Coordinates of C-alpha atoms in Angstrom, one line a residue:
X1 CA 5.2 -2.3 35.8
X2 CA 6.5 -2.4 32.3
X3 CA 10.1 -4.4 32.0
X4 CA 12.8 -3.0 29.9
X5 CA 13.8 -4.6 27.0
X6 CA 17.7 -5.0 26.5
X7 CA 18.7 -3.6 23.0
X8 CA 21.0 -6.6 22.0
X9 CA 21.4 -5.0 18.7
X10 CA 22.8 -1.8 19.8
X11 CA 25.4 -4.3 22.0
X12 CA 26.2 -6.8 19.5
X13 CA 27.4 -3.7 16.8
X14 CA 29.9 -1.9 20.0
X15 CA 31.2 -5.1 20.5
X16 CA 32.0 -6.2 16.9
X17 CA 33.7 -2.9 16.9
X18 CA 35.9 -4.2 19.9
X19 CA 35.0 -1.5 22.2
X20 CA 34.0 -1.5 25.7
X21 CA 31.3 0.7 27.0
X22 CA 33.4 3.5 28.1
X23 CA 35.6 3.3 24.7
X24 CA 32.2 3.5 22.8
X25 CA 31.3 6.6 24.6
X26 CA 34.5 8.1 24.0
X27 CA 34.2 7.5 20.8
X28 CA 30.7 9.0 20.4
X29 CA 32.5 12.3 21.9
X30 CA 34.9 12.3 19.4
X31 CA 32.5 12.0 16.8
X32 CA 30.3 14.9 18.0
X33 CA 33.4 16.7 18.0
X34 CA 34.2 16.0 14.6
X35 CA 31.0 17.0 13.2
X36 CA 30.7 20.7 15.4
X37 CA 27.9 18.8 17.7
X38 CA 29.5 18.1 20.9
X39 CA 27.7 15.5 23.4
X40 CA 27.8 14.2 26.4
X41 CA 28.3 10.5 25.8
X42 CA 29.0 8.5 28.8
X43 CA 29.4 4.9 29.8
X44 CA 26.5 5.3 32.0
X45 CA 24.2 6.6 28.8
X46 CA 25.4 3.5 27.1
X47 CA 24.5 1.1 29.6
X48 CA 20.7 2.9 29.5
X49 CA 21.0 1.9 25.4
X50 CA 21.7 -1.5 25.6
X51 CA 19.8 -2.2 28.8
X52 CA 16.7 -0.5 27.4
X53 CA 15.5 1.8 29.9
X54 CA 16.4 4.5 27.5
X55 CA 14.6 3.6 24.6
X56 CA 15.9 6.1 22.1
X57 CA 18.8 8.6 21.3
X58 CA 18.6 12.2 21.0
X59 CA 19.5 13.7 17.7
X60 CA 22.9 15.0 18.5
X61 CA 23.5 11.2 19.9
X62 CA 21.8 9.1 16.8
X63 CA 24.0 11.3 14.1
X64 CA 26.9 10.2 16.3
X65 CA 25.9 6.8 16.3
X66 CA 25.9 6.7 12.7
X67 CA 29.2 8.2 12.4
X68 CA 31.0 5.8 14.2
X69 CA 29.0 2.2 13.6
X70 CA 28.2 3.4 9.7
X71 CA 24.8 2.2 10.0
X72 CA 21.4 4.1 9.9
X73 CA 19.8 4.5 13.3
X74 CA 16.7 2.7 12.6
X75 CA 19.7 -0.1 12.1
X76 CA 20.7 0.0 15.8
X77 CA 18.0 -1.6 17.5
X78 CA 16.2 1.2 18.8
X79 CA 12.4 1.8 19.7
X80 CA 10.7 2.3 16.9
X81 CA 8.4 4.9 17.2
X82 CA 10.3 7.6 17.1
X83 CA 13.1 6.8 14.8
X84 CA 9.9 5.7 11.9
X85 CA 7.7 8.4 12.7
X86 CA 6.5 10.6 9.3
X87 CA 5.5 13.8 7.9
X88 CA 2.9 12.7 5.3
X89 CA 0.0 14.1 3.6
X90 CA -3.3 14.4 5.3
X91 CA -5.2 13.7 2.4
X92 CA -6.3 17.2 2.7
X93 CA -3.2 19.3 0.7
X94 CA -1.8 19.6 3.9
X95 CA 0.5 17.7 6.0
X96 CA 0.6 15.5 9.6
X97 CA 3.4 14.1 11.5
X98 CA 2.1 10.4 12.1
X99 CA 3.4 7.8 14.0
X100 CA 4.5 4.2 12.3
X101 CA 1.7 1.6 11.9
X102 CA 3.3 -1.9 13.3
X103 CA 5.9 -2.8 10.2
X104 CA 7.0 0.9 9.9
X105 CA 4.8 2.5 7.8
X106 CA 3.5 5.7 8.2
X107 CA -0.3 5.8 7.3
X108 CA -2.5 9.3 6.2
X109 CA -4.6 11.6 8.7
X110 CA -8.4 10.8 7.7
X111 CA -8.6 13.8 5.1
X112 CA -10.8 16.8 7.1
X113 CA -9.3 16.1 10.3
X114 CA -5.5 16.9 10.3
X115 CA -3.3 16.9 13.8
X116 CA -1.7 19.3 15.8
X117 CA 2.0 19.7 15.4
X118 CA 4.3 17.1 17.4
X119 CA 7.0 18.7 19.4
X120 CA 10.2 17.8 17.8
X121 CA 13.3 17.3 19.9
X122 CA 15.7 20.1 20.1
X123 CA 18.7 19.9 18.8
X124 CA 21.0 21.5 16.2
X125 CA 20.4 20.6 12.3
X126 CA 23.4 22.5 11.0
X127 CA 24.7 20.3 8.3
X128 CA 24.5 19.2 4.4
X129 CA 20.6 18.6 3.7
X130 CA 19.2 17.9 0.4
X131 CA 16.4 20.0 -0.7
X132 CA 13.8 18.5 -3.0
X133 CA 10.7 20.5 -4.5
X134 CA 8.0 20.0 -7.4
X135 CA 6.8 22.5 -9.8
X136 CA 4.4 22.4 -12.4
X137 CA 5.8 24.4 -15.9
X138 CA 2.4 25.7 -17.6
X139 CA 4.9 27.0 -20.5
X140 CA 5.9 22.7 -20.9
X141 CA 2.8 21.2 -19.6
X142 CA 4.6 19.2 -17.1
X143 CA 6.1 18.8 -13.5
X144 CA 9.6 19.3 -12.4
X145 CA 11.9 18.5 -9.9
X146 CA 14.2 20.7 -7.9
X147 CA 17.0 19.4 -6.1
X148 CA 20.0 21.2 -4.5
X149 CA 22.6 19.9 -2.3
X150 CA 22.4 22.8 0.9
X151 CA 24.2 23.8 4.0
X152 CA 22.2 24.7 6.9
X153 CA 23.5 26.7 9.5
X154 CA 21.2 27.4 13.0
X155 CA 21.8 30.1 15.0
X156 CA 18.9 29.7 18.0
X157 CA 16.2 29.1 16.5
X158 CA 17.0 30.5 13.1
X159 CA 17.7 28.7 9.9
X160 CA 19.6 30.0 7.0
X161 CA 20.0 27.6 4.2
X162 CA 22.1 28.1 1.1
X163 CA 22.7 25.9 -1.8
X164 CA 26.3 24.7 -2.3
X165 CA 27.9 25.9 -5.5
X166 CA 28.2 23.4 -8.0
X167 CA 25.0 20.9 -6.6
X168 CA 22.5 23.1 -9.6
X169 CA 22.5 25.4 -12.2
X170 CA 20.3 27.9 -10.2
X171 CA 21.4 29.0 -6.4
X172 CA 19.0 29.0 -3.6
X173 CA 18.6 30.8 -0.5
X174 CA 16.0 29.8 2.4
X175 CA 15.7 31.6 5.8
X176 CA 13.7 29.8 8.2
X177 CA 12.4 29.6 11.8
X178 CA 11.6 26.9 14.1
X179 CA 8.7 26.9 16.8
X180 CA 8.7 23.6 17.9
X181 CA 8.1 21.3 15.0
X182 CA 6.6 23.6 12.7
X183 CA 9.2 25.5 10.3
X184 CA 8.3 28.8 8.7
X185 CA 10.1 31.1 6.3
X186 CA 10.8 32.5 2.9
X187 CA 13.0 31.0 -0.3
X188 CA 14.7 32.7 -2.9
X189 CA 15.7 30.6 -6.3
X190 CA 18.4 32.9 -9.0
X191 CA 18.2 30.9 -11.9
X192 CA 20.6 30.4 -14.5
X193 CA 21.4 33.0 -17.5
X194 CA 21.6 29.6 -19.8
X195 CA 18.9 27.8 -18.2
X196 CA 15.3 27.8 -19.7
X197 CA 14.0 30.1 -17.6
X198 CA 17.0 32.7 -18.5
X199 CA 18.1 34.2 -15.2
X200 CA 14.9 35.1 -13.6
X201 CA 14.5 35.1 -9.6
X202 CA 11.6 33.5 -8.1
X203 CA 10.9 33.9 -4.6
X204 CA 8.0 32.9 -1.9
X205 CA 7.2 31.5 1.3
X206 CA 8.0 27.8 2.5
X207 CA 6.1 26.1 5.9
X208 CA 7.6 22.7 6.9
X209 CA 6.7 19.9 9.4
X210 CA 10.3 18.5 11.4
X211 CA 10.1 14.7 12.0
X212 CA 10.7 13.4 15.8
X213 CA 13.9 12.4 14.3
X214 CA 15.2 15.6 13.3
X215 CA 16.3 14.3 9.8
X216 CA 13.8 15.3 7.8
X217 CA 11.4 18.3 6.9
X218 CA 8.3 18.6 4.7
X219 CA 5.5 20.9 3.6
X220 CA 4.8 22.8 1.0
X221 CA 6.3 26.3 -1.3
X222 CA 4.1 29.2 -2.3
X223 CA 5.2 31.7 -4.9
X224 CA 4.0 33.8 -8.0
X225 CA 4.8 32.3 -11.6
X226 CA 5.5 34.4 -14.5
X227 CA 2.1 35.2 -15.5
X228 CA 2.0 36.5 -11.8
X229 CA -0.2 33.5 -10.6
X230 CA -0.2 31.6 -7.2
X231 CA 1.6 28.5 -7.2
X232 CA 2.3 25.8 -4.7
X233 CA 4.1 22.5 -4.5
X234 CA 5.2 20.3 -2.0
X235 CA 9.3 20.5 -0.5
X236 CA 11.4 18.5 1.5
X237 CA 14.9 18.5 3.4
X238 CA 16.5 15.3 4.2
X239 CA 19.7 14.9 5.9
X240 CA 22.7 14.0 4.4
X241 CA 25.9 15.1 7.0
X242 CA 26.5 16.8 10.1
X243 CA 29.8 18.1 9.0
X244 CA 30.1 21.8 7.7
X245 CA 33.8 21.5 7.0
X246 CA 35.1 23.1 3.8
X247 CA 35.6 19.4 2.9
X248 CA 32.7 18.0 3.5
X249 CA 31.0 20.8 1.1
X250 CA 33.4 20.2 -1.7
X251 CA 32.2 16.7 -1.4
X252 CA 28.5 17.6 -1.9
X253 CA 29.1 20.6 -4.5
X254 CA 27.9 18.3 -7.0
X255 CA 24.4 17.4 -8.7
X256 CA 22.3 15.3 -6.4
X257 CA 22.6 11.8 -7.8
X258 CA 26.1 12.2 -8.7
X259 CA 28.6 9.8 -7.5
X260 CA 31.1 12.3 -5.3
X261 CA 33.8 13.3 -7.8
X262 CA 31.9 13.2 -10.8
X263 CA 31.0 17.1 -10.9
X264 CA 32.9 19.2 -13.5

């Protein structure tokens, strides 16, 4: 019989914030509240945390975690193998959710022989995500970067992403939908009048793994250049904040890498 081991960690931050278990809880309500993802925090789900027979939080529970200890979750003193678990590249031009070797990091599928899907946690991952692609310009001979700050609002298990005003000089629209870990759907980029490639709209499909975690996606973008040829690249989300709030996206309308209030 395998013996539980206390998560000190996880006690040693609650009680350097002066709470007691119950308070803690409370606190983790409050915070799902705040952010439009109400839980069920109780004294009784703490005591599972720090005693260790619970060896990891939901999503909606480790976004609340953060909120109120300000640390990351892999911070807090949980199991590992969830929290560090990875969408990578199989080696193959595709991609794998793989576990964490021992020291956290994620290793490549044996290219020819990727995996089948993980099931990722339910959960709701409305919020601010940042939205990261590559694509090669044949007209410059080199490869880009896209990056967007984005909201993302689920409604069952439908995604609809849209880029925030303000976080790039083109806008972006993604709709998606979730079947487990696997996310599948179609993007649309409007690019700039000014910009170099003077106002045209792109469009294509997108198909994304979901880590365990629920904090990040990635996989890959296929579309139809300019000369009408097939392109693809890899794209990610990562998460950035639960919150939705007109003043949590004023915040992020701004170019990823800016310090918040630097945008004109």
């Amino acid at each position: 019989m395998t013996t539980a081991t206390p998560n000190s960690t996880l006690r040693a931050v609650r009680m350097g914030l002066l709470m007691s278990q119950d308070e803690f809880a409370r606190a983790l309500r409050a915070a799902g509240e705040r952010a439009g993802q109400p839980n069920d925090a109780s004294k009784r789900l703490v005591q599972r945390w720090e005693a260790g027979t619970t060896a990891a939080p939901r999503p909606v529970y480790a976004r609340a975690l953060e909120s109120i200890t300000g640390l990351p979750i892999e911070s807090l003193g949980f199991a590992p193998a969830i929290p560090q678990a990875r969408v990578v590249e199989d080696g193959d031009g595709g991609h794998d959710v793989e576990p964490a070797r021992p020291g956290g990091t994620a290793h490549a599928t044996t290219p020819g022989r990727g995996r089948a899907p993980q099931p990722a946690p339910t959960g709701n991952y409305s919020g601010v995500w940042l939205s990261r692609y590559e694509y090669y310009s044949s007209s410059r001979g080199k490869t880009f970067t896209g990056l967007h700050h984005v909201v993302v609002l689920q409604h069952g298990n439908r995604l609809t992403v849209r880029s925030i005003p303000g976080s790039s000089d083109s806008t972006l629209t993604v709709d998606l939908t979730i079947d487990g870990s696997v996310v599948t759907g179609t993007w649309v980029e409007q690019t700039a009048g000014d910009s170099y490639y003077r106002g045209a709209r792109y469009h294509g499909a997108i198909q994304m793994l979901v880590e365990p975690t629920g904090r990040r996606m990635a996989g890959k973008w296929v579309g139809f250049g300019k000369e009408m040829d097939m392109n693809t690249g890899p794209w990610e989300l990562t998460f950035e904040d639960p919150s939705t709030n007109k003043a949590t996206l004023a915040r992020y309308a701004r170019l990823p890498g800016d310090a918040p209030g630097t945008a004109e």
